[in-house]
């Protein structure tokens, strides 16, 4: 099938680009064919974010978003930031000491506590009304290249392939979706984006990219504990002093509370389990007061591309663009990325439409996208906070936070801080690290992985090829187990990886790929860089409601 533009991923950047492309085409009374492929079973099924949303890009895309029924109903009304000193006490930071990037109230335009998945569902509806074709349940598996090496679209994955590679009944081969230009908006650590960055050397001269893992739950809470619009952030306990990260707790609409923990994937202790740190965190009185008597209704986790400007690759390549978290446009100093991702999509759409309207048949490198991007308010945000992540890595949470506070006061004028060590290279060996004894879940505030996977509504057809590829199947037991006690057992937030005993009593590496919620943490944190995540059969993975 031939299109003018193919967009990979129905996230905020991809859908914003699709809408803006069709807006321009309709205004110019010009035919334009735009296709969005989405590996989730529906638009929004794989979307996971906090989220407190800044409307700046949405205001540009749909100034009348309120009249159109955008799912923004709960403005942020109150900001609290805490340092959890231990499992019982917390220190509230005075508002004057909270960096301006963390402020969500008091501005000329309110921020909103939202479901990012529902925002994408709404954006998908707007895109279809404008004439965009959206194909949910189809995973982009390969990139199409022309004879000159330029991108010319994608190939979707086959459907109905058995684990042994044979074709099952109902087998449907993948399709070539050809395009003049292809926008890659797969989210953090996109498996095609990862290949494109390497193939076209897009990260040349940049710092190593950095990531976090964000774990999130949605709770129904009693009415007397619900404060719509309350936004709480904090750091400290239960994370060890050498591990960066922080929690969030947002009061949304309908007596629901969003609670989560972000753990920086630069952590050093191979015994650390982000999932268990999150479960332990909810027992702190500051968090517990809002969750007691409530019920957990959804769970999920997702990697976060958080390196910022120092790590942002070149976003243009022959015949294509990387946008949103596929490139890494998140402003981690704000703990927000939806608005910057959307802005990158808007600029991509305007650049691509201009080229096609001028008679461009595609395949070129649209280098002027970078000029437009670097002149945008989104880029200015990233430039002002470029040292945020690396300063915390280099100096720790408190001193790094102080550096960033001063840097923001001075408008980003302090010397730029860099961190060039990849996250996977930070792990200590098991003999250098201390095992962590996590408390058993109580089934009221804290839970185990199997029950959490159940709440993510994750499903994969069992009889299909495993989408978690090991370059060397021997490495987990031969190398990672003796060196690091195989950390995949703990960094995976849903128990995909286990070390079990075979019939002879010898350790064996087991991959329960049916549990995979597509967070990509294994692709990032494996110390041997032996695991590659590729897209499974379309429609598989989590089905997040209201997340």
XYZ file of N, CA and C in Angstrom, residues 161-163 168 459-466 513-514:
42
model
N 1.969 -16.761 13.091
C 3.178 -17.571 12.954
C 3.400 -18.324 14.261
N 3.635 -19.614 14.169
C 3.839 -20.444 15.353
C 5.244 -20.235 15.917
N 5.444 -20.714 17.138
C 6.725 -20.548 17.802
C 7.872 -21.171 17.017
N 0.468 -20.863 10.965
C -0.745 -21.425 11.543
C -1.925 -21.131 10.619
N -1.710 -9.735 27.293
C -1.933 -11.016 26.643
C -1.078 -11.115 25.384
N -0.452 -12.258 25.200
C 0.215 -12.606 23.943
C -0.211 -14.021 23.568
N -0.414 -14.250 22.310
C -0.661 -15.608 21.837
C 0.557 -16.464 22.200
N 0.322 -17.548 22.961
C 1.448 -18.344 23.449
C 2.256 -18.966 22.321
N 1.573 -19.484 21.326
C 2.264 -20.178 20.236
C 2.681 -19.160 19.168
N 3.684 -18.366 19.501
C 4.288 -17.435 18.556
C 5.762 -17.297 18.911
N 6.601 -16.837 17.988
C 8.019 -16.675 18.308
C 8.221 -15.697 19.460
N 9.159 -16.010 20.326
C 9.484 -15.110 21.434
C 10.060 -13.813 20.871
N 7.628 -14.732 27.992
C 7.345 -13.553 27.179
C 5.868 -13.167 27.169
N 4.982 -14.099 27.552
C 3.555 -13.771 27.590
C 3.265 -12.653 28.593
